[in-house]
C-alpha positions as a printed Julia matrix, in Angstrom:
124×3 Matrix{Float64}:
   8.66   -6.3    12.39
   5.56   -4.77   14.07
   3.68   -1.55   13.51
   4.44    0.09   16.86
   4.22    3.35   14.95
   3.84    4.13   11.28
   6.65    6.6    10.84
   9.26    4.29    9.28
   6.77    1.62    8.13
   4.78    4.31    6.37
   7.81    5.73    4.63
   8.72    2.27    3.38
   5.19    1.72    1.99
   5.97    4.3    -0.63
   8.51    3.84   -3.45
  12.0     4.37   -2.06
  15.5     3.6    -3.29
  17.13    0.89   -1.2
  20.84    1.6    -1.43
  22.22   -1.58    0.11
  20.49   -4.67    1.46
  23.6    -6.75    2.17
  21.59   -9.96    1.55
  19.83   -9.43    4.88
  16.95  -11.88    4.56
  15.28  -10.81    7.84
  15.2    -7.2     6.64
  13.87   -8.26    3.19
  11.15  -10.34    4.89
  10.18   -7.42    7.14
   9.98   -5.03    4.2
   7.81   -7.47    2.26
   5.53   -8.04    5.25
   5.17   -4.29    5.65
   4.03   -3.91    2.03
   1.57   -6.83    2.31
   0.19   -5.35    5.53
  -0.26   -1.99    3.82
  -2.23   -3.63    0.99
  -4.44   -5.52    3.44
  -5.13   -2.42    5.53
  -5.88   -0.24    2.48
  -8.18   -2.89    1.0
 -10.18   -2.95    4.22
 -10.71    0.8     3.87
 -11.82    0.71    0.21
 -15.03   -0.46   -1.46
 -15.24   -3.88   -3.23
 -14.02   -2.41   -6.52
 -11.44    0.35   -6.89
  -8.65    1.67   -9.06
  -4.93    1.16   -8.61
  -4.66    4.89   -7.92
  -7.3     4.62   -5.19
  -5.28    1.82   -3.56
  -2.01    3.72   -3.79
  -3.61    6.87   -2.37
  -4.99    4.86    0.55
  -1.6     3.21    1.14
   0.33    6.49    0.94
  -2.2     8.06    3.31
  -1.79    5.41    6.0
   1.26    7.07    7.57
  -0.54   10.44    7.65
  -3.72    9.18    9.29
  -4.09   10.81   12.66
  -1.12   13.14   12.01
  -2.16   16.51   13.4
   0.05   18.23   10.8
  -2.43   17.12    8.11
  -5.08   19.25    9.87
  -2.98   22.41   10.27
   0.1    23.42    8.38
   0.51   20.55    5.9
  -0.49   20.73    2.24
  -3.96   19.13    1.98
  -3.07   17.44   -1.33
   0.21   16.0    -0.02
  -0.82   12.36   -0.52
  -2.09   13.05   -4.04
   1.13   14.89   -4.82
   3.09   11.79   -3.73
   0.99    9.28   -5.67
   0.02   10.99   -8.94
   3.54   11.4   -10.39
   4.65    8.03   -9.03
   1.84    5.62  -10.0
   4.28    3.59  -12.1
   6.69    3.26   -9.13
   3.81    2.26   -6.81
   2.67   -0.3    -9.4
   6.2    -1.75   -9.58
   6.38   -1.92   -5.79
   3.01   -3.61   -5.28
   2.39   -5.55   -8.5
   3.65   -8.97   -7.36
   1.87   -8.64   -4.02
  -1.43   -7.84   -5.7
  -1.01  -10.69   -8.21
  -0.32  -13.23   -5.46
  -3.05  -12.04   -3.04
  -5.83  -14.65   -3.11
  -8.39  -12.07   -1.88
  -7.72   -9.63   -4.72
  -8.61   -9.78   -8.42
  -6.03   -7.5   -10.06
  -6.93   -6.36  -13.56
  -3.61   -4.8   -14.23
  -4.26   -3.68  -17.81
  -7.39   -1.9   -16.74
  -5.84   -0.52  -13.53
  -8.73   -1.98  -11.53
  -8.94   -4.21   -8.48
 -11.76   -6.14   -6.84
 -11.98   -7.81   -3.48
 -13.19  -11.39   -3.75
 -16.34  -12.07   -1.75
 -15.84  -14.41    1.19
 -18.26  -17.27    1.67
 -19.41  -17.49    5.27
 -19.4   -21.21    6.06
 -21.29  -20.53    9.31
 -24.4   -19.67    7.24
 -24.58  -23.12    5.7
């Protein structure tokens, strides 16, 4: 339920095949929350306007951030190699989350996203 570490959460932020869910609503809710949290985190790290691919690269890279293996020994293009051939799977995984997010304008047919500007009521 919480991101104590990103090992499992990070793996489940990428397209995976769920073999059996057994109608476990608590697990389904935790998986959905993990995906929404990944979107929120990635959006905070991106500019106001970005492509779907940029978002998916940022999400896929979350679990490798701070991983010393990415500095030595690991393929530098690992995240790109995960995302590029799987953009359609990432889109399928995140499409409904992006469409429902009130902070995101998702231009699906253009593959572009924008973060809605927040009005600061304290300035009024």
